[in-house]
Short mmCIF file of N, CA, C and O in Angstrom, two decimals:
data_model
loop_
_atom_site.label_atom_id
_atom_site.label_comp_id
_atom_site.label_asym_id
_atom_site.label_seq_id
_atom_site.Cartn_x
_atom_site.Cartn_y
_atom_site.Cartn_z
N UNK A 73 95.34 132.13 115.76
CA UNK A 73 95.76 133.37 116.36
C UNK A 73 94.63 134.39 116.34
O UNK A 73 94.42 135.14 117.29
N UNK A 74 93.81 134.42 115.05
CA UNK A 74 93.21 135.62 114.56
C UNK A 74 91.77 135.69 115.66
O UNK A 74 91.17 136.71 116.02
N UNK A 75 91.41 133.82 116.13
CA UNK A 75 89.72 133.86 117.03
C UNK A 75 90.18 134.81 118.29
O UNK A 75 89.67 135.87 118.64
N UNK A 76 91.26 134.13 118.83
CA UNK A 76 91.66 134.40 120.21
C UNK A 76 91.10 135.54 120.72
O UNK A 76 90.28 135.84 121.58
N UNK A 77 92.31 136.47 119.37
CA UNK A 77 92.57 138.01 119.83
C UNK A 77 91.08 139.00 119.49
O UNK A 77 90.82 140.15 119.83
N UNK A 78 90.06 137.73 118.44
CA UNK A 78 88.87 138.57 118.28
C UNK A 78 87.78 138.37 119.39
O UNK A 78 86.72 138.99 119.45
N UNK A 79 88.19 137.46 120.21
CA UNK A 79 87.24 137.29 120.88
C UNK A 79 87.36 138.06 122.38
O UNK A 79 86.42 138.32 123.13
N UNK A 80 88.61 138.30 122.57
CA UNK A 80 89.40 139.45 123.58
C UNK A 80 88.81 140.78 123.32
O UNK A 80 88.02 141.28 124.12
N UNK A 81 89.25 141.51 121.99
CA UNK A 81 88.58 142.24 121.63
C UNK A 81 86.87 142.67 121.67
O UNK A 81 86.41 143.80 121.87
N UNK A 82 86.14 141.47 121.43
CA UNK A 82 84.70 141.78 121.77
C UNK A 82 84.60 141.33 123.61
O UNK A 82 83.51 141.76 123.98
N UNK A 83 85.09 140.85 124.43
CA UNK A 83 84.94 140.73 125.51
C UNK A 83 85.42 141.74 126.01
O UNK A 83 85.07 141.96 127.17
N UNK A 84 86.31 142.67 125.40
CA UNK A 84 86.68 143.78 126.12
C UNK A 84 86.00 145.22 125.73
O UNK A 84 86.40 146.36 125.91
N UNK A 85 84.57 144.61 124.98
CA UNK A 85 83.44 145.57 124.83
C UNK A 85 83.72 146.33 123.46
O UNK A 85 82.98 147.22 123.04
N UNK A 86 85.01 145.85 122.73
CA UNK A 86 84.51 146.69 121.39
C UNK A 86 83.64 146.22 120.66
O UNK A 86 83.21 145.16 121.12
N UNK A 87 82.93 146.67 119.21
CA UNK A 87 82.10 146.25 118.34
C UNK A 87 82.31 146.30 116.84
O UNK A 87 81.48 146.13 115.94
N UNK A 88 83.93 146.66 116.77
CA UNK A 88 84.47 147.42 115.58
C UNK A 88 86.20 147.02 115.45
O UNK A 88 86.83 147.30 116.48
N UNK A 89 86.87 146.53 114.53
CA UNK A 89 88.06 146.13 114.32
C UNK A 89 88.24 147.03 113.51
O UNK A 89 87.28 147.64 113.02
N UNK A 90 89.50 147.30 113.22
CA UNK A 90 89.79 148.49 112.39
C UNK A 90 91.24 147.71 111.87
O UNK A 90 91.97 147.24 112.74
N UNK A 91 91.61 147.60 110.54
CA UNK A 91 92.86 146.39 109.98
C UNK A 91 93.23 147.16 108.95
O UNK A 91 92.36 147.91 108.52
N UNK A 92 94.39 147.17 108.36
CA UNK A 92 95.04 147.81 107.02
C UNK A 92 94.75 146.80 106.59
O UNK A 92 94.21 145.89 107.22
N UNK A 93 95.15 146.79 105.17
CA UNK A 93 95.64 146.03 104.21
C UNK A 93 96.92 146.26 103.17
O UNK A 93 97.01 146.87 102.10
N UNK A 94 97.72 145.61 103.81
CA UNK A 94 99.16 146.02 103.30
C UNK A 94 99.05 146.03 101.75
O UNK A 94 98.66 144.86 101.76
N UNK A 95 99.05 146.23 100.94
CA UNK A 95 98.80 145.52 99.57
C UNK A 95 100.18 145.43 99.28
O UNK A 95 100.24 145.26 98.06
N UNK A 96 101.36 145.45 99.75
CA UNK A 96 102.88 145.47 98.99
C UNK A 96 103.21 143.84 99.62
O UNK A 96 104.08 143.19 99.05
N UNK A 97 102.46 143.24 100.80
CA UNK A 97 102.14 142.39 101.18
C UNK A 97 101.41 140.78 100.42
O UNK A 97 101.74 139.59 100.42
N UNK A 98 100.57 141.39 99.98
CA UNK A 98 99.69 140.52 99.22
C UNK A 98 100.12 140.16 97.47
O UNK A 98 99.89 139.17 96.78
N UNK A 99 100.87 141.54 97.18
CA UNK A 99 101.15 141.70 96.02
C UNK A 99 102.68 142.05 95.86
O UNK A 99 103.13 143.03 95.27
N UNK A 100 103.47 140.97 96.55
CA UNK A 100 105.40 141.11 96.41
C UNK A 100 106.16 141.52 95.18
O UNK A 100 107.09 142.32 95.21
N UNK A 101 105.57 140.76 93.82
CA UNK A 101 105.66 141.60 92.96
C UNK A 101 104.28 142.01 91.65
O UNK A 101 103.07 141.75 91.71
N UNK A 102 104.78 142.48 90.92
CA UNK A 102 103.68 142.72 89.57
C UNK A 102 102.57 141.11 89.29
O UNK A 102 102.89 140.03 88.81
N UNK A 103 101.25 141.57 89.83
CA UNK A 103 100.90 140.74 88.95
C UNK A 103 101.08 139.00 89.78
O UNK A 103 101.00 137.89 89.25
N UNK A 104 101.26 139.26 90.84
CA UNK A 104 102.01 138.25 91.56
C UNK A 104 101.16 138.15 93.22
O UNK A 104 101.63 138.77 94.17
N UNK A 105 100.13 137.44 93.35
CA UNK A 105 99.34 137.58 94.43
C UNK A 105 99.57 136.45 95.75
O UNK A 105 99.47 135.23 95.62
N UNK A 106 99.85 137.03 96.78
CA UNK A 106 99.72 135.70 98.01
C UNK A 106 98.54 136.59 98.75
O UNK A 106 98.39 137.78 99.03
N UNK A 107 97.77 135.35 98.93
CA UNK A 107 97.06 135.33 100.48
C UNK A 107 96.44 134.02 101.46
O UNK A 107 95.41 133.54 101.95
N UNK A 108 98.13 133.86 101.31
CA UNK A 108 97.69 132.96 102.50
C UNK A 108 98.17 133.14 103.71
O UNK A 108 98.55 134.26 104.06
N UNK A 109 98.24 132.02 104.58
CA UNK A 109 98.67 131.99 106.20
C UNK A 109 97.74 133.71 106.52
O UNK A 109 96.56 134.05 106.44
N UNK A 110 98.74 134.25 106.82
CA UNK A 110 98.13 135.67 108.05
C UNK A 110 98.04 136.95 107.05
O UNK A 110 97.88 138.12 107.37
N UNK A 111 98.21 136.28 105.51
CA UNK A 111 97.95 137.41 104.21
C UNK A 111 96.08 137.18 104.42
O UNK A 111 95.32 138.13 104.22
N UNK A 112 95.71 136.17 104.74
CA UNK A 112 93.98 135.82 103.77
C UNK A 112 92.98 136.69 104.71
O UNK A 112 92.30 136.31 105.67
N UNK A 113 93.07 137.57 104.32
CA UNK A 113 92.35 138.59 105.13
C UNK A 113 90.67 138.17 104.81
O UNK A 113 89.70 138.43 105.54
N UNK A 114 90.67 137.51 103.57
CA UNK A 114 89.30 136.72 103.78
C UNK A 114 88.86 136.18 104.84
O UNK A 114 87.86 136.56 105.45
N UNK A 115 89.75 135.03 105.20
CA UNK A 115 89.36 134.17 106.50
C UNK A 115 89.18 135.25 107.78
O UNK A 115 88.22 135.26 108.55
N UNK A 116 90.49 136.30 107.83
CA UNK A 116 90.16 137.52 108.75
C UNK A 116 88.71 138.10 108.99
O UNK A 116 88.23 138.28 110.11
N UNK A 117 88.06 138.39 107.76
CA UNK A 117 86.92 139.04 107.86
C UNK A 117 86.06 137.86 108.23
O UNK A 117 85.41 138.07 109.26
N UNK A 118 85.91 136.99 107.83
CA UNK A 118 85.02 136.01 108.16
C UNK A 118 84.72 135.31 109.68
O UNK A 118 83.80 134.63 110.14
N UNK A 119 85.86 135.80 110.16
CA UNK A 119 86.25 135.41 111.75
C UNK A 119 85.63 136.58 112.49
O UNK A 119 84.89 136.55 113.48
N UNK A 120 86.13 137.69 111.74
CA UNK A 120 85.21 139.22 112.52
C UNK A 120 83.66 138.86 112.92
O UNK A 120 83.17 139.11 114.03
N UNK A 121 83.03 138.30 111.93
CA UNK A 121 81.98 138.53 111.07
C UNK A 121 81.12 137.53 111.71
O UNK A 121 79.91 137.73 111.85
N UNK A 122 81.76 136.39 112.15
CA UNK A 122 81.33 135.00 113.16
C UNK A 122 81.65 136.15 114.47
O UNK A 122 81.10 135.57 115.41
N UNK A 123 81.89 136.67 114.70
CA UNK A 123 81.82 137.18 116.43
C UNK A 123 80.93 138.33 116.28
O UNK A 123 80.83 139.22 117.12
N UNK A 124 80.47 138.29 115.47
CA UNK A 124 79.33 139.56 115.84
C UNK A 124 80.18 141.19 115.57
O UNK A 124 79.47 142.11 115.97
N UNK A 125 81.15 141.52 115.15
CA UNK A 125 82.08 142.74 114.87
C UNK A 125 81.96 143.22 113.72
O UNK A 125 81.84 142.53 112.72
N UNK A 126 81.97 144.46 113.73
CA UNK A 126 82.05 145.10 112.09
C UNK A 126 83.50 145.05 111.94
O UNK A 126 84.19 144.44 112.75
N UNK A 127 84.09 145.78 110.74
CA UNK A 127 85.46 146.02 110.17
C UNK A 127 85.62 146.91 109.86
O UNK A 127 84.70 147.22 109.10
N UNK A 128 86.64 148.03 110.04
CA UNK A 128 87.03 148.98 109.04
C UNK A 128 88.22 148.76 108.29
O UNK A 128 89.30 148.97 108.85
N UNK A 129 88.19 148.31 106.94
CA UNK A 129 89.33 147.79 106.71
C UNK A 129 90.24 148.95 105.80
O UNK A 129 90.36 148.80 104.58
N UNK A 130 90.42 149.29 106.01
CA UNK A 130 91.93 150.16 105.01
C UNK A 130 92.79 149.52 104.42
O UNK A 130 93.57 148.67 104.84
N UNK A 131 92.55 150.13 102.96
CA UNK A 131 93.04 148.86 101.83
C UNK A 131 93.81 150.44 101.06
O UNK A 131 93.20 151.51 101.09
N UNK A 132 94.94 150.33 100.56
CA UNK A 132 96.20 150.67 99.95
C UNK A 132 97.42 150.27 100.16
O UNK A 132 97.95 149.67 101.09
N UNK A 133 97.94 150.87 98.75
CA UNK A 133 99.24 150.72 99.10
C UNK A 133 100.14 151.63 100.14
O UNK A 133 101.20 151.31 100.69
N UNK A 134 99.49 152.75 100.24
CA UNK A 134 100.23 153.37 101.15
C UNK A 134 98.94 153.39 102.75
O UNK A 134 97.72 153.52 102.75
N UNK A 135 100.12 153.15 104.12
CA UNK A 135 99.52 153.70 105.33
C UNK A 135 99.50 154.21 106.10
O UNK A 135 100.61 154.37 106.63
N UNK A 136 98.53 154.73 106.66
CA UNK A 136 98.73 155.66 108.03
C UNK A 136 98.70 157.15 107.03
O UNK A 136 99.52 158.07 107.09
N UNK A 137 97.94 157.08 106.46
CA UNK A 137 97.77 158.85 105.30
C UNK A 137 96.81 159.31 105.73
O UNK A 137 95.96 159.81 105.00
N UNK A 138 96.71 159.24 107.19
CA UNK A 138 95.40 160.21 107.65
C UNK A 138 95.32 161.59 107.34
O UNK A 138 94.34 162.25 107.70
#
């Protein structure tokens, strides 16, 4: 899912992804970590990163606190 839409994205002339990071997501409860399937924001960045794109990634628990 994640090449597709990055490669749309740089064909449609951006140079910059911009992604939260849910952390209530990654971390369901205390102490208690998933990241896999469409959590592994590793593989995410790494896919950016193979297309030539920077990231801005926004990492908390809370979002959209502009």
């Amino acid at each position: 899912m994640w090449p597709d839409i990055i490669k749309k994205a740089k064909d449609g002339g951006l140079n910059a992804i911009e992604t939260y990071v849910l952390w209530d997501l990654h971390e369901p409860a205390r102490r208690q970590y998933d990241f896999s399937g469409n959590l592994d924001f590793i593989k995410f960045l790494k896919n950016v990163q193979e297309a030539g794109l920077y990231v801005v990634l926004r990492i908390g628990p809370y979002v959209c606190a502009k």
